[in-house]
PDB file of C-alpha atoms and ligand atoms in Angstrom:
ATOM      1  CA  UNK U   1      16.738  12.028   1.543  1.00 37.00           C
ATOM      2  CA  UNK U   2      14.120   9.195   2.643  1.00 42.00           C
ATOM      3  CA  UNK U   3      12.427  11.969   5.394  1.00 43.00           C
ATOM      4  CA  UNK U   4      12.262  14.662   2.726  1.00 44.00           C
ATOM      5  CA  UNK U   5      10.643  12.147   0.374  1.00 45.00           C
ATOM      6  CA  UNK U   6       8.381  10.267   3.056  1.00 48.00           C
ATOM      7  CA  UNK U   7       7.263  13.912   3.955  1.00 47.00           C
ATOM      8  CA  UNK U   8       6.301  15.172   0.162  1.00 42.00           C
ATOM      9  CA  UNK U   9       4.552  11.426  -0.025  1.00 46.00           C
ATOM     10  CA  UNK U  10       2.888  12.197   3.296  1.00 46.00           C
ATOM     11  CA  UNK U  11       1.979  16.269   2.511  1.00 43.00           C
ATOM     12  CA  UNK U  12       0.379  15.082  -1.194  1.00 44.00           C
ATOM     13  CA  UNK U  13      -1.879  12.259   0.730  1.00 45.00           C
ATOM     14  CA  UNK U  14      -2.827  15.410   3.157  1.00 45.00           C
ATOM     15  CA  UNK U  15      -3.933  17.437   0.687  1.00 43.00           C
ATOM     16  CA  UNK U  16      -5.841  14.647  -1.607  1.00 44.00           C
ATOM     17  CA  UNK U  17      -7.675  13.778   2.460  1.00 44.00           C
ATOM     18  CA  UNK U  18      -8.496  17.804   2.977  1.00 43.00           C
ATOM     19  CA  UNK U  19      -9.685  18.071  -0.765  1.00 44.00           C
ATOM     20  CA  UNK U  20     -12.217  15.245  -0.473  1.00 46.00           C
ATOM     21  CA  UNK U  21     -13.078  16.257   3.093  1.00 47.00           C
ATOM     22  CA  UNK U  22     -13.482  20.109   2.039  1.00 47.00           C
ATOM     23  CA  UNK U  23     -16.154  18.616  -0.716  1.00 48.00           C
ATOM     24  CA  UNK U  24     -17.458  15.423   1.177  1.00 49.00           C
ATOM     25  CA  UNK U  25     -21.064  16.867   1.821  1.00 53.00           C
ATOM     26  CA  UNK U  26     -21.678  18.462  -1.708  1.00 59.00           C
ATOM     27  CA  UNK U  27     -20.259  15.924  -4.433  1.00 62.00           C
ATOM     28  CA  UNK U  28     -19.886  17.603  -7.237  1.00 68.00           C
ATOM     29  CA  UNK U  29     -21.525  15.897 -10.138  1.00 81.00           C
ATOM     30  CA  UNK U  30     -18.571  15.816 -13.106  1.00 84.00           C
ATOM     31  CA  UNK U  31     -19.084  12.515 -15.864  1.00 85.00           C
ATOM     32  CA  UNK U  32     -16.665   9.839 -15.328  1.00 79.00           C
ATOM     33  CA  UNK U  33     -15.507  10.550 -18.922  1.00 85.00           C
ATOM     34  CA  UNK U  34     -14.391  13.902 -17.879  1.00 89.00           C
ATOM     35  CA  UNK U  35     -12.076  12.793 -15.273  1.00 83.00           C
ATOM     36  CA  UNK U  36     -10.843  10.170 -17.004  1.00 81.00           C
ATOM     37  CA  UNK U  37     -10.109  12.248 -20.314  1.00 86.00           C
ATOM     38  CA  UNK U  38      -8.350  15.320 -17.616  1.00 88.00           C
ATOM     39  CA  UNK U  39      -6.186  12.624 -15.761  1.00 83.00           C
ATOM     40  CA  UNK U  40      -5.003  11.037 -19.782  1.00 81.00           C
ATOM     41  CA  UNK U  41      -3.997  14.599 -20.814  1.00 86.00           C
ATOM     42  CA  UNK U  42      -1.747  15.170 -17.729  1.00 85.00           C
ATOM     43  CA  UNK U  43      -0.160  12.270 -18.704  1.00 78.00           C
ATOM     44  CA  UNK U  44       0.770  13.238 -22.529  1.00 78.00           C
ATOM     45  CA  UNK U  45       3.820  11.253 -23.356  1.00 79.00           C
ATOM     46  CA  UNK U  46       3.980   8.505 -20.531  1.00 78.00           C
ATOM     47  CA  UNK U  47       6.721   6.497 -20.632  1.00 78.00           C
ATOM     48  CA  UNK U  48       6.573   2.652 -22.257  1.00 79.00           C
ATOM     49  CA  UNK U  49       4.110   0.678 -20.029  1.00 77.00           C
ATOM     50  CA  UNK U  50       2.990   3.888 -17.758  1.00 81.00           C
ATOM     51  CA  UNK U  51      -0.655   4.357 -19.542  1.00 80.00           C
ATOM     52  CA  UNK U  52      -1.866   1.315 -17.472  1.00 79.00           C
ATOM     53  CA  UNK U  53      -1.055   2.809 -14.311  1.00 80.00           C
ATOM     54  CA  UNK U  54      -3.251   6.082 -15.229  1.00 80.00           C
ATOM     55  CA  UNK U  55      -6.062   3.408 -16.124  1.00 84.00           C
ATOM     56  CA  UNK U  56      -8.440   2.758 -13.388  1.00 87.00           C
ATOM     57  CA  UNK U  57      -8.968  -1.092 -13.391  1.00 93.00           C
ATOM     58  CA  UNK U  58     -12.883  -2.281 -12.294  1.00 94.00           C
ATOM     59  CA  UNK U  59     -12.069  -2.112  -8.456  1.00 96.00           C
ATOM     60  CA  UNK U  60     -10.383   1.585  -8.913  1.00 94.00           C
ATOM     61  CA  UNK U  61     -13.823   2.781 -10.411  1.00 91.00           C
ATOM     62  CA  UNK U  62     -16.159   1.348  -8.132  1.00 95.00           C
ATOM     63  CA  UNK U  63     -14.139   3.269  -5.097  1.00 95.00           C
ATOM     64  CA  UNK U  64     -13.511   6.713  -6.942  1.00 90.00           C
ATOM     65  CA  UNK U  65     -17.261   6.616  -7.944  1.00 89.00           C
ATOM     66  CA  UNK U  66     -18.644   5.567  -4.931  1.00 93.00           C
ATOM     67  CA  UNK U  67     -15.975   7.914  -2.649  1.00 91.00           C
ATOM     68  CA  UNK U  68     -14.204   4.822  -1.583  1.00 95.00           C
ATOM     69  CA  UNK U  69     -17.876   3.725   0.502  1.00 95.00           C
ATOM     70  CA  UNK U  70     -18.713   1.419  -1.768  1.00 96.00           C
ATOM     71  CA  UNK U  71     -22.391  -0.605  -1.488  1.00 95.00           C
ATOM     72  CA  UNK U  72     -22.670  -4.245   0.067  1.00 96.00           C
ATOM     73  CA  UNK U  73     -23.170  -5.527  -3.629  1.00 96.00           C
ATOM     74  CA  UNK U  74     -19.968  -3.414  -4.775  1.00 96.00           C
ATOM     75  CA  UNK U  75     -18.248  -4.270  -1.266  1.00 97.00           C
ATOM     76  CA  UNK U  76     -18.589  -8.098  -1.810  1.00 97.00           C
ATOM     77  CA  UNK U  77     -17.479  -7.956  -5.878  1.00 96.00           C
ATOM     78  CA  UNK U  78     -14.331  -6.205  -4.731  1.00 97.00           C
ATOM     79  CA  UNK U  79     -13.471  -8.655  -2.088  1.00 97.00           C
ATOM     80  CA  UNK U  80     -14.088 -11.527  -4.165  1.00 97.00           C
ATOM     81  CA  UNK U  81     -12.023 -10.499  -7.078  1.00 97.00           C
ATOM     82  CA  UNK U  82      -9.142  -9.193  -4.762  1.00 97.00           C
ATOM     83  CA  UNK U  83      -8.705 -11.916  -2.825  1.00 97.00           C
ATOM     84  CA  UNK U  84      -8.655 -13.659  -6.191  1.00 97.00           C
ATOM     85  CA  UNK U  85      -5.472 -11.861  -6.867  1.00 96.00           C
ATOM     86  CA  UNK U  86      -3.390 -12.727  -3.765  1.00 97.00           C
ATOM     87  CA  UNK U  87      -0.576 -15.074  -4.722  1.00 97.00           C
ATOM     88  CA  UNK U  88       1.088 -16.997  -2.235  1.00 97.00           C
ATOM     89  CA  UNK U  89       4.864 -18.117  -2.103  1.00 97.00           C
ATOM     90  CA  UNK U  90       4.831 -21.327  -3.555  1.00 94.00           C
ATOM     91  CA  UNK U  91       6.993 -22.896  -0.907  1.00 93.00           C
ATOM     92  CA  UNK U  92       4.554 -22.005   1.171  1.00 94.00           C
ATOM     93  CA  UNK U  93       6.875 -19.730   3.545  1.00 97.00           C
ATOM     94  CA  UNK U  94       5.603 -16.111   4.043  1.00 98.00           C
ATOM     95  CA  UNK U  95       8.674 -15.058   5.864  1.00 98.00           C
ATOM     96  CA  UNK U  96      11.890 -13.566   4.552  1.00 98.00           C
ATOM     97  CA  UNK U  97      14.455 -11.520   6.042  1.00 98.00           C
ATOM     98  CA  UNK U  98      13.683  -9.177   8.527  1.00 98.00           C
ATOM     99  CA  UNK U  99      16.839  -7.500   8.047  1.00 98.00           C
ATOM    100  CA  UNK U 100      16.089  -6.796   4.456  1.00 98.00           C
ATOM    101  CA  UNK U 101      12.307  -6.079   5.003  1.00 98.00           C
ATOM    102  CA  UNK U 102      13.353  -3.421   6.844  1.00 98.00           C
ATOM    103  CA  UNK U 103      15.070  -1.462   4.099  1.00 98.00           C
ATOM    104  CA  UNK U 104      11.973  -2.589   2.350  1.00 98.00           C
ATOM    105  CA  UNK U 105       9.878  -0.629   4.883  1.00 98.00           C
ATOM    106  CA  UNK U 106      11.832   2.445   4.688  1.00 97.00           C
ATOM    107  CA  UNK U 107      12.875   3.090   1.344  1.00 96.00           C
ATOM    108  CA  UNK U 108      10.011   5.923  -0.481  1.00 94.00           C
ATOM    109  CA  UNK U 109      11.779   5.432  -3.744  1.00 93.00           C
ATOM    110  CA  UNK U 110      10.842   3.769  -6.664  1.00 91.00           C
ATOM    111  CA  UNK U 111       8.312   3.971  -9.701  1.00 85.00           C
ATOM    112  CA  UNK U 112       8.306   7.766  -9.869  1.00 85.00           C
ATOM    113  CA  UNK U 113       9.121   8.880 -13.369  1.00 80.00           C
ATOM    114  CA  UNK U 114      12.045  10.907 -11.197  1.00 86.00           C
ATOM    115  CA  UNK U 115      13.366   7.775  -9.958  1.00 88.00           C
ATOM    116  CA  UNK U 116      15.815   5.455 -11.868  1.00 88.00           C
ATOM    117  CA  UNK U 117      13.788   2.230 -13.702  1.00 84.00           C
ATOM    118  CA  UNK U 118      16.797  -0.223 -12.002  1.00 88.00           C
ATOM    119  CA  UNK U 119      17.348   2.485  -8.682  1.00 91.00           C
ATOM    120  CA  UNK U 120      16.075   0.849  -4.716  1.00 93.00           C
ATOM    121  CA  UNK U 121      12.469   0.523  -4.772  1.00 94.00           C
ATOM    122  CA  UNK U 122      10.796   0.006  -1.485  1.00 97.00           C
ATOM    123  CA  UNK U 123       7.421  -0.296  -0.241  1.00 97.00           C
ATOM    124  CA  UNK U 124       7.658   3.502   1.739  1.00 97.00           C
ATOM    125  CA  UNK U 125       5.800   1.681   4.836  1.00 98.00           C
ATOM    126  CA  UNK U 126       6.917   3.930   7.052  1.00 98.00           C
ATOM    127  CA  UNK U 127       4.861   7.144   5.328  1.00 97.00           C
ATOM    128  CA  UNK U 128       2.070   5.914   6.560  1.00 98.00           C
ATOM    129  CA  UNK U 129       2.690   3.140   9.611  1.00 98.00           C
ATOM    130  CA  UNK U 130       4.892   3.475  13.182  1.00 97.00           C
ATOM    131  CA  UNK U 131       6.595   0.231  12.468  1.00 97.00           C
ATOM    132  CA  UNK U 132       9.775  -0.361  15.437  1.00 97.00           C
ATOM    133  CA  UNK U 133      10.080   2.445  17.862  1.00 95.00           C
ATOM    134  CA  UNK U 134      13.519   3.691  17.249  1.00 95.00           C
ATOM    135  CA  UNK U 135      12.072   5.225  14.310  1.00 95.00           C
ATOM    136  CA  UNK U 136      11.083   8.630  14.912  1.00 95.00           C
ATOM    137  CA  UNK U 137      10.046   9.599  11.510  1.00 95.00           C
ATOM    138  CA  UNK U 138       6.309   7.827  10.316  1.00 96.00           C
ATOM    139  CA  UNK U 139       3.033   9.030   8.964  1.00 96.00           C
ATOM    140  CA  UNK U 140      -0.014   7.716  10.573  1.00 96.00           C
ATOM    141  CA  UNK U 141      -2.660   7.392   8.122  1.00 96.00           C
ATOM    142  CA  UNK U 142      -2.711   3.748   8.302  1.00 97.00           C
ATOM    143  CA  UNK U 143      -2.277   2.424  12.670  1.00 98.00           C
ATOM    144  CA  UNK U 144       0.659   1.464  14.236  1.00 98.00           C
ATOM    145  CA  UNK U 145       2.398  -1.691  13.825  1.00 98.00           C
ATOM    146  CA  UNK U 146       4.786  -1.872  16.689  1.00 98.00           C
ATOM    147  CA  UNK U 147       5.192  -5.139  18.333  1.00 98.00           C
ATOM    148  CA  UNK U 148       2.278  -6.347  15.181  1.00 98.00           C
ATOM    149  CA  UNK U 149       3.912  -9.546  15.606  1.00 98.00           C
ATOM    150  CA  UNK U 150       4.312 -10.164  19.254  1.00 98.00           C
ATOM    151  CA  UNK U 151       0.665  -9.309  20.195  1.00 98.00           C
ATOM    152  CA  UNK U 152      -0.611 -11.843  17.655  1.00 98.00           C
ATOM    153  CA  UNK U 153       1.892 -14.446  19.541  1.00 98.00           C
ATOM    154  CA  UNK U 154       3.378 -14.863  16.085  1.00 98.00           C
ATOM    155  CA  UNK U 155       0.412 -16.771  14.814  1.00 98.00           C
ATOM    156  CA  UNK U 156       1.412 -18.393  11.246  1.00 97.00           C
ATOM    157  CA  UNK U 157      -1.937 -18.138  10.301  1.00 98.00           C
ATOM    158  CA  UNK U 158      -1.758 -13.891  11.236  1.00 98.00           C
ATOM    159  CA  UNK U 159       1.787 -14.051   9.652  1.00 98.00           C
ATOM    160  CA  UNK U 160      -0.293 -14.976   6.293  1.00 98.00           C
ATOM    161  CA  UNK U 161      -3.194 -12.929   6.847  1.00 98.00           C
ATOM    162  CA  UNK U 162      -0.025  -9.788   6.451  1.00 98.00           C
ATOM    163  CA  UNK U 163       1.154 -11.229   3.769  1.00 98.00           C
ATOM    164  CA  UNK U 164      -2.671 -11.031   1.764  1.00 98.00           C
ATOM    165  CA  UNK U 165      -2.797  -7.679   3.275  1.00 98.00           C
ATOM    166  CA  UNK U 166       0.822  -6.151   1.872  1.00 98.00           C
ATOM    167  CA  UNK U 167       0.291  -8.135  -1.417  1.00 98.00           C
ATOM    168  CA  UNK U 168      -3.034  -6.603  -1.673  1.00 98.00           C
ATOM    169  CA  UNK U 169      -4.636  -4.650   0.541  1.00 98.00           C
ATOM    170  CA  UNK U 170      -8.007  -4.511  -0.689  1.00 97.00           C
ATOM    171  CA  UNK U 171      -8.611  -8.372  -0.295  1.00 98.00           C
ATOM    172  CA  UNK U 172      -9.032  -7.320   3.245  1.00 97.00           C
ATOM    173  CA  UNK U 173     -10.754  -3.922   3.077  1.00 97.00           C
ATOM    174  CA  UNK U 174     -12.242  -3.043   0.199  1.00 97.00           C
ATOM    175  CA  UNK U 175     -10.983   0.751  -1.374  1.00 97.00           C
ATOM    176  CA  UNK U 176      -8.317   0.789   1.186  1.00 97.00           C
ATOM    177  CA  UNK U 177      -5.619   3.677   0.814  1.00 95.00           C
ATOM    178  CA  UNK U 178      -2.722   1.459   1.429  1.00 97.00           C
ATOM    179  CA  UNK U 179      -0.884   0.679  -2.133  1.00 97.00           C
ATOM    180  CA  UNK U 180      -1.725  -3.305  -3.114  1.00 97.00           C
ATOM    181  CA  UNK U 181       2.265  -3.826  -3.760  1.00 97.00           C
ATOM    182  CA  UNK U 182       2.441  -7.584  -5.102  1.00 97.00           C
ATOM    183  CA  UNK U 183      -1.024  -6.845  -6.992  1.00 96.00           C
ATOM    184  CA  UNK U 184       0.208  -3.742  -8.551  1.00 93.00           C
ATOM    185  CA  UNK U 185       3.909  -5.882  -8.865  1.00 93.00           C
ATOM    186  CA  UNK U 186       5.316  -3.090  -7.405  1.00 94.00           C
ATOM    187  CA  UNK U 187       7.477  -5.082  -4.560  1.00 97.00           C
ATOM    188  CA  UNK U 188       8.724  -9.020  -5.477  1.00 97.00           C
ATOM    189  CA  UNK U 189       7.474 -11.594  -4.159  1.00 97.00           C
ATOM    190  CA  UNK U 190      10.947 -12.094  -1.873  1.00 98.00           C
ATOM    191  CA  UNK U 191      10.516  -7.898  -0.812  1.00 98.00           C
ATOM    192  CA  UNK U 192       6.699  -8.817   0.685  1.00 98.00           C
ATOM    193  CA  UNK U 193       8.267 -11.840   2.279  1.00 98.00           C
ATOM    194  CA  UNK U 194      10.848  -9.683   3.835  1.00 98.00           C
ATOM    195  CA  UNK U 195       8.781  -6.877   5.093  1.00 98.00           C
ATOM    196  CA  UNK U 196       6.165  -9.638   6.484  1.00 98.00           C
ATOM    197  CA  UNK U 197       9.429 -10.817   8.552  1.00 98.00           C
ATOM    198  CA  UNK U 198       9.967  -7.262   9.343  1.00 98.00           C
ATOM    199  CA  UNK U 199       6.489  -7.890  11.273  1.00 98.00           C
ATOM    200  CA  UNK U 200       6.283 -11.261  12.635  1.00 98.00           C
ATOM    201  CA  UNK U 201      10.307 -11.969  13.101  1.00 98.00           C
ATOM    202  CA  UNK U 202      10.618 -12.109  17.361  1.00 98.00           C
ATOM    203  CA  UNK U 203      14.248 -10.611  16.588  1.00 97.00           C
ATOM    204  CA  UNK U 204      12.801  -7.650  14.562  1.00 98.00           C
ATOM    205  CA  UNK U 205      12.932  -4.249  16.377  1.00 97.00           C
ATOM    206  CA  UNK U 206       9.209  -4.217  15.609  1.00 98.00           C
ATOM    207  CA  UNK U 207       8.842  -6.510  18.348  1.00 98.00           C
ATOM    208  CA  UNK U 208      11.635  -5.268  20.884  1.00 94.00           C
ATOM    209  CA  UNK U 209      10.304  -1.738  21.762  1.00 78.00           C
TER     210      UNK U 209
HETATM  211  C1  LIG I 301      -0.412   5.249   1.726  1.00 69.50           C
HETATM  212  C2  LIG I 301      -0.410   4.766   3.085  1.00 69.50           C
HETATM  213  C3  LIG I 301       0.044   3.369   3.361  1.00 69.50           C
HETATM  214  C4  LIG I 301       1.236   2.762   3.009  1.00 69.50           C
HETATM  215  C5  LIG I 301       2.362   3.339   2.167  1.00 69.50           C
HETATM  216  C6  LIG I 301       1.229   1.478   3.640  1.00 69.50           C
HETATM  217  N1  LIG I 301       0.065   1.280   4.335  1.00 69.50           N
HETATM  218 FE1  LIG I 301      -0.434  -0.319   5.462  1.00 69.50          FE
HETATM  219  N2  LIG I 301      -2.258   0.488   5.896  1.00 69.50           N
HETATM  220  C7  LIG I 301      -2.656   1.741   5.506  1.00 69.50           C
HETATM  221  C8  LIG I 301      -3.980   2.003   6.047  1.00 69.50           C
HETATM  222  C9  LIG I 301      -4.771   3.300   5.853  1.00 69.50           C
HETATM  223  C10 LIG I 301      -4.364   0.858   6.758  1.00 69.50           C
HETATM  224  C11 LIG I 301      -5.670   0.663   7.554  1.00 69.50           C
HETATM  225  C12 LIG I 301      -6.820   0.454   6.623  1.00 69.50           C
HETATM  226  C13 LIG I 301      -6.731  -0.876   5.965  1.00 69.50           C
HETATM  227  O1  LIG I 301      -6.747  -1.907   6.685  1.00 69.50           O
HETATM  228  O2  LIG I 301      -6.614  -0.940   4.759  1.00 69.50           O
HETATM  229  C14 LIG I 301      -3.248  -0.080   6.634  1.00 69.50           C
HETATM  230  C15 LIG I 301      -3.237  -1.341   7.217  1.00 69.50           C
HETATM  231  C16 LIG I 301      -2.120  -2.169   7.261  1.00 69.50           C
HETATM  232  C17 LIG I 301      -2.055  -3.437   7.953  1.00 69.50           C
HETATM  233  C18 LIG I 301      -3.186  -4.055   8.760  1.00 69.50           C
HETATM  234  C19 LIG I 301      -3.173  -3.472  10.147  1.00 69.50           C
HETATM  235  C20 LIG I 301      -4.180  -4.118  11.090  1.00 69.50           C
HETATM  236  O3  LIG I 301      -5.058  -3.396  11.581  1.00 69.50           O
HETATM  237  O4  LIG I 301      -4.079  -5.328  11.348  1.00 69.50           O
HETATM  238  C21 LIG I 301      -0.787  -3.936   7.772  1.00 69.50           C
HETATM  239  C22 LIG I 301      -0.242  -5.237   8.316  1.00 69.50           C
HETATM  240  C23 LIG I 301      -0.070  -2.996   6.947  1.00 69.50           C
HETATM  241  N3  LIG I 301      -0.912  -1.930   6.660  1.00 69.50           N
HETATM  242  C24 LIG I 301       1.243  -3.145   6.535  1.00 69.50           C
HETATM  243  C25 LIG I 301       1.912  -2.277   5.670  1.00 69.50           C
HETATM  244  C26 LIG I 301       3.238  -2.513   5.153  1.00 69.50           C
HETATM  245  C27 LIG I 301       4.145  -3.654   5.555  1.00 69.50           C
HETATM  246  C28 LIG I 301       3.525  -1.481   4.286  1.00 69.50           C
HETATM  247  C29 LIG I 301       4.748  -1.292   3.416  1.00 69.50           C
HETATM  248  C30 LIG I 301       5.085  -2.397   2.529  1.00 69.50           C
HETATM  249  C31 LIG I 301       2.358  -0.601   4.277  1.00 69.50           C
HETATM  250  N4  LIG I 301       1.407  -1.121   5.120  1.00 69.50           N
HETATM  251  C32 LIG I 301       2.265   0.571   3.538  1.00 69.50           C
HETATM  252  C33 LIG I 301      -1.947   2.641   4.752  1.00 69.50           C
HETATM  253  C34 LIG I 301      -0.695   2.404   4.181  1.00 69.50           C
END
């Protein structure tokens, strides 16, 4: 069940890369309000709290207007106010339990108006990342993160550098396409902790190839 959904996950992001590479060179000039009025009628009757998830919040715009390149000005505004956003454990510990972090990493469920509001909801890591090599079945859109945690000699300071990253991607790279999952409060606090361990954990098959 987790392949078949990893592999519609991975076939939609396909298509959305081949649309926007098929009409890279000749943007096509449609108003903002357009778009924004098409995407709100797909969505007639969203379910109680779903509207704000079709509404593009400041840094959203800036990278679906600008293509996802934005401008140095743009570039710097987006940094600043997503690196803003990341909060850090207050016990200051960014890692969990590898263990669980790795059900974290490989469960695609979760938030889909399919899915169950109280069924396992994961951070679908593996759809885009090779994470420990046993697993066969991984997307690549995003690098490889086998042995992420030996080849930074499990440097606390890299440990918590992953832990900005998962929480919110964009306060490192500015209209990423990785999800910001403790940003978006899509994954606990606890669930980023875990996955981060999933990384940087010596005993984590991440690390044991
Ligand atoms: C939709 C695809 C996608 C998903 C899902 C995704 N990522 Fe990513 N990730 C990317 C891409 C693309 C990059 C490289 C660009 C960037 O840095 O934003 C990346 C970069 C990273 C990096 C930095 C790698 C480096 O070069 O140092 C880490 C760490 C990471 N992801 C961890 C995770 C974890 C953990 C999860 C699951 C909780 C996850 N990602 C889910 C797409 C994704």
């Amino acid at each position: 069940m987790t392949i078949s959904h990893r592999t519609f996950a991975a076939a939609a992001l396909i298509s959305a890369a081949l649309v926007s590479v098929a009409s890279g060179q000749q943007t096509a000039k449609v108003a903002p309000e357009t778009i924004a009025a098409y995407v709100k009628n797909t969505w007639k009757a969203p379910a109680e709290g779903w509207q704000a998830r079709v509404d593009q919040d400041q840094t959203q715009r800036i990278c679906s207007e600008t293509r996802n390149s934005p401008g140095k000005g743009d570039f710097e505004k987006i940094l600043a106010r997503e690196v803003a956003s990341v909060a850090y454990p207050a016990d200051g510990k960014v890692l969990g339990d590898w263990k669980a972090g790795e059900a974290v990493a490989q469960i695609g469920t979760g938030g889909q108006f399919s899915d169950k509001a109280d069924g396992p909801r994961g951070g679908n890591c593996y759809a885009c990342h090779q994470m420990a090599a046993k697993e066969l079945s991984f997307g690549t859109l995003g690098p490889s993160l086998l042995e992420y945690g030996k080849i930074r000699k499990y440097a606390a300071a890299d440990a918590k550098a992953a832990y900005a990253k998962i929480y919110n991607a964009q306060s490192v790279l500015p209209c990423s396409n990785m999800p910001r999952f403790g940003h978006n409060k899509f994954l606990t606090e606890q669930q980023i902790k875990d996955v981060t361990a999933y990384l940087f954990d010596p005993e984590s098959p991440v690390n044991k190839p």
